[in-house]
Amino acid sequence: MISPFPDANAGAADTPQCVLHLSDLHFGTERPAVVRALQALAREQGPTLALMSGDVTQRARRGQFAAARRFLDGLGMPWVGIPGNHDIPLFDLPSRLLRPWAGWRRFMAGAAPAEGDDRAPVHRSRHLLVVGVNAVRPWRHERGQVFEADIARAERLLAAAAPTQLRLVMAHQPVCVLRAEDDANLLIGHEAAVRRWRAAGADLFLGGHIHLPFVRRLPDAPGLPPAWAVQAGTAVSHRLRAGFDNSVHLLRLALAAGPAGPDASPGTPPDARPACTVEQWDYAPSAGRFVQAASTPLSA
C-alpha cells in the first residue's frame, strides 16, 4: 500500500526547514567516531527528512546492509534512499546478474512510506518533491546509465509537481563534475536527461559516487530555468578522496509566506517554491564533530 510521508516541511511559514543529504555510507568501511558524530549532528540540527544518494554498503553483504539500515533508522527521521553501484554484488557474478537487488529489497525497501519502485522512490510533501532515479546497471562496474524510460518517468513527475514544491532529482552518479579525472564517472545519458528534467522544472540534482562535496549552478541554456548540482561526499566511510574528510549537506528551506508573511518581499506569490540554502558540513577530526564548512544560497 502506498501512503505519503508526513509533510517534512510543515510548520510556521517563517520557520526554516531542514533536509539532510548524505551519500556513500559504505558500511563495512565506516569510521565509528564519524558515525557517532553524524548521529549527534542530526540531533543538534533537527532535520525532518534524510535523502541518501546511494552506496549504503561496501560490498552488498548482509551484515553491511543490516548495519546501514540500523544507522539510517536511528537518525530519528523519515529517510528516502536509492542504491549505488556498491549495493549490488561485485565478485558473486551469478548473484550480480540474476539477483542483483536481493540485499537491497530485503534490508532497504520499505524503510518509510514512499511512492514508486523501492529502488527509485518518490517523496512528496507540500513543499518538496524528490524523484529518485536508479541508474545502477548490473552489467556495468561503476558507471550509471539512464534510459528513455527513466528520463520520461522523472520528466512526468517533475512536470506534475505543485507550484509550491521545490523539485529535486536524486541519482547516485553525478550529472556534473569539477575535475577532468571524474569525467568517466558521469552518468551515461546525463546530457539529455538533465536538459529534459530542467525543462520539466527540476531545481536541484543530488548525487554522490565521487566522494567530492560541492554545490554548482549548472550552465545556463536557452529556454531552461536555473538548476543546481549538489554532490555529497562520503558520510562515514574511511574511503576519503581529494583531500576531503567525511561530509554531508543540510538543505535549509525558507518557505514563501505570501506578501503579508514575515519573510516575504513585496509581491511574493503565496504559491512560490521555497528558497533553498545548501550547507556543507565536514567532519573535523580534531573536534570529533561535524562543523559547517560552507553555505550556498541557491538563487536565480
mmCIF file of C-alpha atoms in Angstrom:
data_model
loop_
_atom_site.group_PDB
_atom_site.id
_atom_site.type_symbol
_atom_site.label_atom_id
_atom_site.label_comp_id
_atom_site.label_asym_id
_atom_site.label_seq_id
_atom_site.Cartn_x
_atom_site.Cartn_y
_atom_site.Cartn_z
ATOM 1 C CA MET A 1 0.000 0.000 0.000
ATOM 2 C CA ILE A 2 1.359 3.442 -0.922
ATOM 3 C CA SER A 3 0.976 6.239 1.580
ATOM 4 C CA PRO A 4 2.627 9.683 1.653
ATOM 5 C CA PHE A 5 5.205 10.875 4.116
ATOM 6 C CA PRO A 6 4.062 13.304 6.736
ATOM 7 C CA ASP A 7 4.868 16.784 5.488
ATOM 8 C CA ALA A 8 8.552 17.202 6.238
ATOM 9 C CA ASN A 9 8.154 20.942 5.702
ATOM 10 C CA ALA A 10 5.130 21.560 7.863
ATOM 11 C CA GLY A 11 5.196 24.335 10.431
ATOM 12 C CA ALA A 12 5.158 28.101 10.574
ATOM 13 C CA ALA A 13 5.840 29.748 7.247
ATOM 14 C CA ASP A 14 8.782 31.741 8.624
ATOM 15 C CA THR A 15 10.458 28.704 10.238
ATOM 16 C CA PRO A 16 13.422 27.340 8.241
ATOM 17 C CA GLN A 17 13.062 23.668 7.384
ATOM 18 C CA CYS A 18 15.959 21.275 7.033
ATOM 19 C CA VAL A 19 16.730 18.202 4.892
ATOM 20 C CA LEU A 20 19.838 16.060 5.427
ATOM 21 C CA HIS A 21 21.576 14.884 2.249
ATOM 22 C CA LEU A 22 24.091 12.100 2.760
ATOM 23 C CA SER A 23 25.722 9.614 0.446
ATOM 24 C CA ASP A 24 28.282 6.827 0.135
ATOM 25 C CA LEU A 25 27.988 5.422 3.651
ATOM 26 C CA HIS A 26 29.896 2.302 2.555
ATOM 27 C CA PHE A 27 29.066 0.326 5.686
ATOM 28 C CA GLY A 28 31.818 -2.199 6.085
ATOM 29 C CA THR A 29 34.320 0.662 5.903
ATOM 30 C CA GLU A 30 32.614 3.034 8.348
ATOM 31 C CA ARG A 31 34.510 5.077 10.929
ATOM 32 C CA PRO A 32 32.761 4.592 14.300
ATOM 33 C CA ALA A 33 33.699 8.048 15.579
ATOM 34 C CA VAL A 34 32.255 9.649 12.444
ATOM 35 C CA VAL A 35 29.062 7.592 12.735
ATOM 36 C CA ARG A 36 28.585 8.929 16.254
ATOM 37 C CA ALA A 37 29.356 12.480 15.140
ATOM 38 C CA LEU A 38 26.792 12.307 12.341
ATOM 39 C CA GLN A 39 24.162 10.994 14.742
ATOM 40 C CA ALA A 40 24.966 13.950 17.003
ATOM 41 C CA LEU A 41 24.669 16.391 14.083
ATOM 42 C CA ALA A 42 21.217 15.022 13.264
ATOM 43 C CA ARG A 43 20.111 15.501 16.867
ATOM 44 C CA GLU A 44 21.538 19.017 17.081
ATOM 45 C CA GLN A 45 20.300 20.378 13.728
ATOM 46 C CA GLY A 46 16.952 18.584 13.720
ATOM 47 C CA PRO A 47 16.424 17.780 10.025
ATOM 48 C CA THR A 48 12.979 16.382 9.313
ATOM 49 C CA LEU A 49 13.923 14.241 6.294
ATOM 50 C CA ALA A 50 17.077 12.451 5.141
ATOM 51 C CA LEU A 51 17.943 11.797 1.496
ATOM 52 C CA MET A 52 20.548 9.079 0.867
ATOM 53 C CA SER A 53 22.006 9.042 -2.653
ATOM 54 C CA GLY A 54 23.480 5.554 -2.850
ATOM 55 C CA ASP A 55 26.247 3.175 -1.752
ATOM 56 C CA VAL A 56 24.980 2.303 1.700
ATOM 57 C CA THR A 57 27.318 -0.723 1.714
ATOM 58 C CA GLN A 58 30.842 -1.528 0.613
ATOM 59 C CA ARG A 59 30.191 -4.996 -0.849
ATOM 60 C CA ALA A 60 26.403 -5.540 -0.655
ATOM 61 C CA ARG A 61 26.787 -8.076 2.160
ATOM 62 C CA ARG A 62 24.017 -8.957 4.551
ATOM 63 C CA GLY A 63 25.736 -7.604 7.657
ATOM 64 C CA GLN A 64 26.609 -4.348 5.896
ATOM 65 C CA PHE A 65 23.024 -3.808 4.763
ATOM 66 C CA ALA A 66 21.762 -4.570 8.268
ATOM 67 C CA ALA A 67 24.204 -2.095 9.830
ATOM 68 C CA ALA A 68 23.306 0.609 7.312
ATOM 69 C CA ARG A 69 19.598 0.102 7.941
ATOM 70 C CA ARG A 70 20.080 0.388 11.701
ATOM 71 C CA PHE A 71 22.056 3.582 11.215
ATOM 72 C CA LEU A 72 19.503 5.211 8.924
ATOM 73 C CA ASP A 73 16.556 4.203 11.085
ATOM 74 C CA GLY A 74 18.416 5.544 14.116
ATOM 75 C CA LEU A 75 18.723 9.050 12.682
ATOM 76 C CA GLY A 76 15.258 9.778 14.056
ATOM 77 C CA MET A 77 13.563 10.980 10.885
ATOM 78 C CA PRO A 78 11.996 9.529 7.715
ATOM 79 C CA TRP A 79 14.565 8.756 5.055
ATOM 80 C CA VAL A 80 14.484 8.075 1.339
ATOM 81 C CA GLY A 81 17.308 6.176 -0.325
ATOM 82 C CA ILE A 82 18.420 4.928 -3.713
ATOM 83 C CA PRO A 83 21.064 2.257 -4.404
ATOM 84 C CA GLY A 84 24.571 2.833 -5.683
ATOM 85 C CA ASN A 85 26.890 0.582 -7.633
ATOM 86 C CA HIS A 86 28.308 -0.852 -4.377
ATOM 87 C CA ASP A 87 24.842 -2.019 -3.327
ATOM 88 C CA ILE A 88 24.824 -4.966 -5.723
ATOM 89 C CA PRO A 89 27.274 -7.912 -5.536
ATOM 90 C CA LEU A 90 30.635 -7.424 -7.195
ATOM 91 C CA PHE A 91 32.512 -10.738 -7.020
ATOM 92 C CA ASP A 92 29.497 -13.077 -6.904
ATOM 93 C CA LEU A 93 28.725 -12.861 -10.624
ATOM 94 C CA PRO A 94 25.661 -15.173 -10.662
ATOM 95 C CA SER A 95 24.037 -13.082 -7.924
ATOM 96 C CA ARG A 96 25.093 -9.836 -9.602
ATOM 97 C CA LEU A 97 23.413 -10.808 -12.867
ATOM 98 C CA LEU A 98 20.454 -12.865 -11.630
ATOM 99 C CA ARG A 99 19.642 -11.442 -8.177
ATOM 100 C CA PRO A 100 21.338 -8.038 -8.001
ATOM 101 C CA TRP A 101 18.699 -6.437 -5.792
ATOM 102 C CA ALA A 102 18.153 -9.228 -3.256
ATOM 103 C CA GLY A 103 20.037 -7.473 -0.461
ATOM 104 C CA TRP A 104 18.543 -4.076 -1.174
ATOM 105 C CA ARG A 105 14.998 -5.408 -1.197
ATOM 106 C CA ARG A 106 15.499 -7.440 1.963
ATOM 107 C CA PHE A 107 17.057 -4.679 4.056
ATOM 108 C CA MET A 108 16.412 -1.298 2.484
ATOM 109 C CA ALA A 109 12.939 -1.469 0.934
ATOM 110 C CA GLY A 110 10.021 -0.205 2.940
ATOM 111 C CA ALA A 111 12.109 1.976 5.219
ATOM 112 C CA ALA A 112 9.365 4.585 5.149
ATOM 113 C CA PRO A 113 6.206 5.120 3.105
ATOM 114 C CA ALA A 114 7.059 6.263 -0.412
ATOM 115 C CA GLU A 115 5.699 6.022 -3.902
ATOM 116 C CA GLY A 116 7.222 4.057 -6.727
ATOM 117 C CA ASP A 117 9.780 1.302 -7.011
ATOM 118 C CA ASP A 118 11.821 0.695 -3.853
ATOM 119 C CA ARG A 119 14.977 1.462 -5.882
ATOM 120 C CA ALA A 120 13.548 4.688 -7.356
ATOM 121 C CA PRO A 121 11.236 6.125 -4.689
ATOM 122 C CA VAL A 122 9.280 9.356 -4.898
ATOM 123 C CA HIS A 123 8.786 11.625 -1.905
ATOM 124 C CA ARG A 124 6.082 14.274 -1.913
ATOM 125 C CA SER A 125 5.188 16.872 0.666
ATOM 126 C CA ARG A 126 3.651 20.303 0.448
ATOM 127 C CA HIS A 127 6.969 21.998 -0.218
ATOM 128 C CA LEU A 128 9.160 19.247 -1.650
ATOM 129 C CA LEU A 129 9.208 16.718 -4.463
ATOM 130 C CA VAL A 130 12.062 14.229 -4.581
ATOM 131 C CA VAL A 131 12.302 11.928 -7.596
ATOM 132 C CA GLY A 132 14.666 9.007 -7.089
ATOM 133 C CA VAL A 133 16.386 7.603 -10.177
ATOM 134 C CA ASN A 134 18.000 4.162 -10.131
ATOM 135 C CA ALA A 135 20.857 4.344 -12.634
ATOM 136 C CA VAL A 136 22.769 1.264 -11.409
ATOM 137 C CA ARG A 137 23.202 -1.358 -14.143
ATOM 138 C CA PRO A 138 24.434 -4.820 -13.088
ATOM 139 C CA TRP A 139 26.427 -5.237 -16.305
ATOM 140 C CA ARG A 140 28.438 -2.099 -15.541
ATOM 141 C CA HIS A 141 31.064 -1.926 -12.811
ATOM 142 C CA GLU A 142 30.747 1.703 -11.711
ATOM 143 C CA ARG A 143 29.129 3.979 -14.268
ATOM 144 C CA GLY A 144 25.430 4.552 -14.056
ATOM 145 C CA GLN A 145 23.145 4.904 -17.031
ATOM 146 C CA VAL A 146 19.671 6.249 -17.683
ATOM 147 C CA PHE A 147 17.429 5.101 -20.498
ATOM 148 C CA GLU A 148 14.464 6.734 -22.175
ATOM 149 C CA ALA A 149 12.031 5.144 -19.708
ATOM 150 C CA ASP A 150 13.970 6.575 -16.743
ATOM 151 C CA ILE A 151 14.120 10.026 -18.290
ATOM 152 C CA ALA A 152 10.454 10.068 -19.258
ATOM 153 C CA ARG A 153 9.278 8.864 -15.833
ATOM 154 C CA ALA A 154 11.122 11.602 -13.967
ATOM 155 C CA GLU A 155 10.061 14.155 -16.575
ATOM 156 C CA ARG A 156 6.381 13.340 -15.998
ATOM 157 C CA LEU A 157 6.715 13.527 -12.220
ATOM 158 C CA LEU A 158 8.540 16.853 -12.322
ATOM 159 C CA ALA A 159 6.075 18.400 -14.752
ATOM 160 C CA ALA A 160 3.175 17.397 -12.491
ATOM 161 C CA ALA A 161 4.702 18.968 -9.358
ATOM 162 C CA ALA A 162 2.722 21.500 -7.373
ATOM 163 C CA PRO A 163 3.766 25.166 -7.670
ATOM 164 C CA THR A 164 4.822 25.141 -4.001
ATOM 165 C CA GLN A 165 7.221 22.211 -4.373
ATOM 166 C CA LEU A 166 10.974 22.509 -4.678
ATOM 167 C CA ARG A 167 11.869 19.782 -7.185
ATOM 168 C CA LEU A 168 14.831 17.500 -6.593
ATOM 169 C CA VAL A 169 16.176 14.653 -8.722
ATOM 170 C CA MET A 170 18.385 12.166 -6.879
ATOM 171 C CA ALA A 171 20.684 9.718 -8.651
ATOM 172 C CA HIS A 172 23.874 8.076 -7.430
ATOM 173 C CA GLN A 173 26.271 9.039 -10.222
ATOM 174 C CA PRO A 174 26.862 12.742 -10.893
ATOM 175 C CA VAL A 175 25.435 14.873 -13.679
ATOM 176 C CA CYS A 176 28.193 17.440 -13.133
ATOM 177 C CA VAL A 177 31.869 17.118 -12.139
ATOM 178 C CA LEU A 178 34.617 19.616 -11.421
ATOM 179 C CA ARG A 179 37.740 17.586 -12.249
ATOM 180 C CA ALA A 180 38.738 16.044 -15.565
ATOM 181 C CA GLU A 181 39.581 12.780 -13.806
ATOM 182 C CA ASP A 182 35.927 12.458 -12.779
ATOM 183 C CA ASP A 183 34.549 12.690 -16.322
ATOM 184 C CA ALA A 184 34.493 8.897 -16.513
ATOM 185 C CA ASN A 185 32.105 8.840 -13.549
ATOM 186 C CA LEU A 186 29.427 10.997 -15.164
ATOM 187 C CA LEU A 187 26.014 9.429 -15.502
ATOM 188 C CA ILE A 188 25.680 7.993 -19.008
ATOM 189 C CA GLY A 189 22.838 9.833 -20.719
ATOM 190 C CA HIS A 190 23.023 12.799 -18.375
ATOM 191 C CA GLU A 191 23.056 15.451 -21.114
ATOM 192 C CA ALA A 192 19.611 14.570 -22.463
ATOM 193 C CA ALA A 193 18.259 13.731 -19.019
ATOM 194 C CA VAL A 194 19.319 16.998 -17.414
ATOM 195 C CA ARG A 195 18.030 19.052 -20.333
ATOM 196 C CA ARG A 196 14.596 17.424 -20.197
ATOM 197 C CA TRP A 197 14.389 17.402 -16.422
ATOM 198 C CA ARG A 198 15.298 21.079 -16.217
ATOM 199 C CA ALA A 199 12.657 21.879 -18.832
ATOM 200 C CA ALA A 200 10.166 19.977 -16.654
ATOM 201 C CA GLY A 201 11.085 22.108 -13.647
ATOM 202 C CA ALA A 202 13.917 20.385 -11.754
ATOM 203 C CA ASP A 203 15.683 22.736 -9.337
ATOM 204 C CA LEU A 204 18.375 20.511 -7.809
ATOM 205 C CA PHE A 205 20.260 17.383 -8.859
ATOM 206 C CA LEU A 206 21.524 15.408 -5.860
ATOM 207 C CA GLY A 207 24.248 12.800 -6.205
ATOM 208 C CA GLY A 208 27.295 11.112 -4.734
ATOM 209 C CA HIS A 209 29.677 8.434 -6.047
ATOM 210 C CA ILE A 210 32.835 10.537 -6.445
ATOM 211 C CA HIS A 211 33.206 11.366 -2.716
ATOM 212 C CA LEU A 212 33.751 15.022 -3.552
ATOM 213 C CA PRO A 213 31.313 17.527 -1.997
ATOM 214 C CA PHE A 214 30.316 20.621 -3.941
ATOM 215 C CA VAL A 215 27.409 22.817 -4.986
ATOM 216 C CA ARG A 216 27.449 24.254 -8.502
ATOM 217 C CA ARG A 217 24.982 26.074 -10.680
ATOM 218 C CA LEU A 218 24.572 24.251 -13.964
ATOM 219 C CA PRO A 219 25.415 26.216 -17.123
ATOM 220 C CA ASP A 220 22.658 28.477 -18.362
ATOM 221 C CA ALA A 221 20.946 27.312 -21.541
ATOM 222 C CA PRO A 222 18.293 28.970 -23.732
ATOM 223 C CA GLY A 223 14.803 28.126 -22.558
ATOM 224 C CA LEU A 224 15.934 26.288 -19.423
ATOM 225 C CA PRO A 225 15.420 27.584 -15.871
ATOM 226 C CA PRO A 226 18.330 27.750 -13.419
ATOM 227 C CA ALA A 227 19.303 24.479 -11.725
ATOM 228 C CA TRP A 228 21.994 23.289 -9.351
ATOM 229 C CA ALA A 229 24.114 20.186 -8.837
ATOM 230 C CA VAL A 230 24.547 19.185 -5.188
ATOM 231 C CA GLN A 231 27.180 16.478 -4.742
ATOM 232 C CA ALA A 232 27.715 14.880 -1.337
ATOM 233 C CA GLY A 233 30.981 13.431 -0.093
ATOM 234 C CA THR A 234 31.226 10.165 1.774
ATOM 235 C CA ALA A 235 29.268 10.466 5.001
ATOM 236 C CA VAL A 236 31.006 7.985 7.314
ATOM 237 C CA SER A 237 33.481 5.827 5.346
ATOM 238 C CA HIS A 238 37.278 5.876 5.571
ATOM 239 C CA ARG A 239 37.338 5.843 1.737
ATOM 240 C CA LEU A 240 38.199 9.556 1.528
ATOM 241 C CA ARG A 241 39.264 11.295 -1.664
ATOM 242 C CA ALA A 242 40.624 14.580 -2.968
ATOM 243 C CA GLY A 243 41.732 15.760 0.474
ATOM 244 C CA PHE A 244 38.197 15.956 1.858
ATOM 245 C CA ASP A 245 37.167 14.374 5.127
ATOM 246 C CA ASN A 246 33.665 12.967 5.659
ATOM 247 C CA SER A 247 30.942 15.357 4.588
ATOM 248 C CA VAL A 248 27.165 15.812 4.371
ATOM 249 C CA HIS A 249 24.785 18.576 3.328
ATOM 250 C CA LEU A 250 21.917 20.283 5.087
ATOM 251 C CA LEU A 251 19.327 21.840 2.782
ATOM 252 C CA ARG A 252 17.583 24.750 4.510
ATOM 253 C CA LEU A 253 14.205 25.599 3.010
ATOM 254 C CA ALA A 254 12.752 29.049 3.661
ATOM 255 C CA LEU A 255 9.079 28.817 2.912
ATOM 256 C CA ALA A 256 7.293 31.525 0.955
ATOM 257 C CA ALA A 257 4.655 33.144 3.137
ATOM 258 C CA GLY A 258 2.963 35.431 0.621
ATOM 259 C CA PRO A 259 3.058 39.238 0.510
ATOM 260 C CA ALA A 260 1.847 39.579 4.105
ATOM 261 C CA GLY A 261 4.198 36.977 5.575
ATOM 262 C CA PRO A 262 7.097 37.927 7.831
ATOM 263 C CA ASP A 263 9.742 36.659 5.396
ATOM 264 C CA ALA A 264 8.171 37.650 2.129
ATOM 265 C CA SER A 265 9.300 40.502 -0.035
ATOM 266 C CA PRO A 266 6.642 42.672 -1.690
ATOM 267 C CA GLY A 267 4.927 40.801 -4.469
ATOM 268 C CA THR A 268 5.978 37.322 -3.320
ATOM 269 C CA PRO A 269 3.306 34.929 -4.619
ATOM 270 C CA PRO A 270 1.728 32.696 -1.951
ATOM 271 C CA ASP A 271 2.387 29.584 -4.046
ATOM 272 C CA ALA A 272 6.094 30.221 -4.696
ATOM 273 C CA ARG A 273 8.622 27.415 -4.294
ATOM 274 C CA PRO A 274 10.751 27.600 -1.155
ATOM 275 C CA ALA A 275 14.111 29.279 -1.295
ATOM 276 C CA CYS A 276 16.965 26.891 -0.547
ATOM 277 C CA THR A 277 20.380 27.278 1.037
ATOM 278 C CA VAL A 278 22.772 24.312 0.961
ATOM 279 C CA GLU A 279 25.171 23.994 3.878
ATOM 280 C CA GLN A 280 28.203 21.733 3.666
ATOM 281 C CA TRP A 281 29.141 20.092 6.972
ATOM 282 C CA ASP A 282 32.547 18.385 7.207
ATOM 283 C CA TYR A 283 33.870 16.092 9.883
ATOM 284 C CA ALA A 284 36.633 17.752 11.907
ATOM 285 C CA PRO A 285 38.841 15.053 13.472
ATOM 286 C CA SER A 286 40.393 17.461 15.968
ATOM 287 C CA ALA A 287 36.963 18.370 17.325
ATOM 288 C CA GLY A 288 35.376 14.960 16.858
ATOM 289 C CA ARG A 289 32.307 16.524 15.290
ATOM 290 C CA PHE A 290 30.837 17.859 12.061
ATOM 291 C CA VAL A 291 31.327 21.587 11.514
ATOM 292 C CA GLN A 292 29.831 23.867 8.896
ATOM 293 C CA ALA A 293 32.319 24.441 6.081
ATOM 294 C CA ALA A 294 30.245 26.364 3.514
ATOM 295 C CA SER A 295 26.814 27.844 2.894
ATOM 296 C CA THR A 296 25.474 28.375 -0.618
ATOM 297 C CA PRO A 297 22.166 30.206 -1.223
ATOM 298 C CA LEU A 298 20.579 28.889 -4.406
ATOM 299 C CA SER A 299 19.120 31.761 -6.327
ATOM 300 C CA ALA A 300 18.269 32.537 -9.905
#
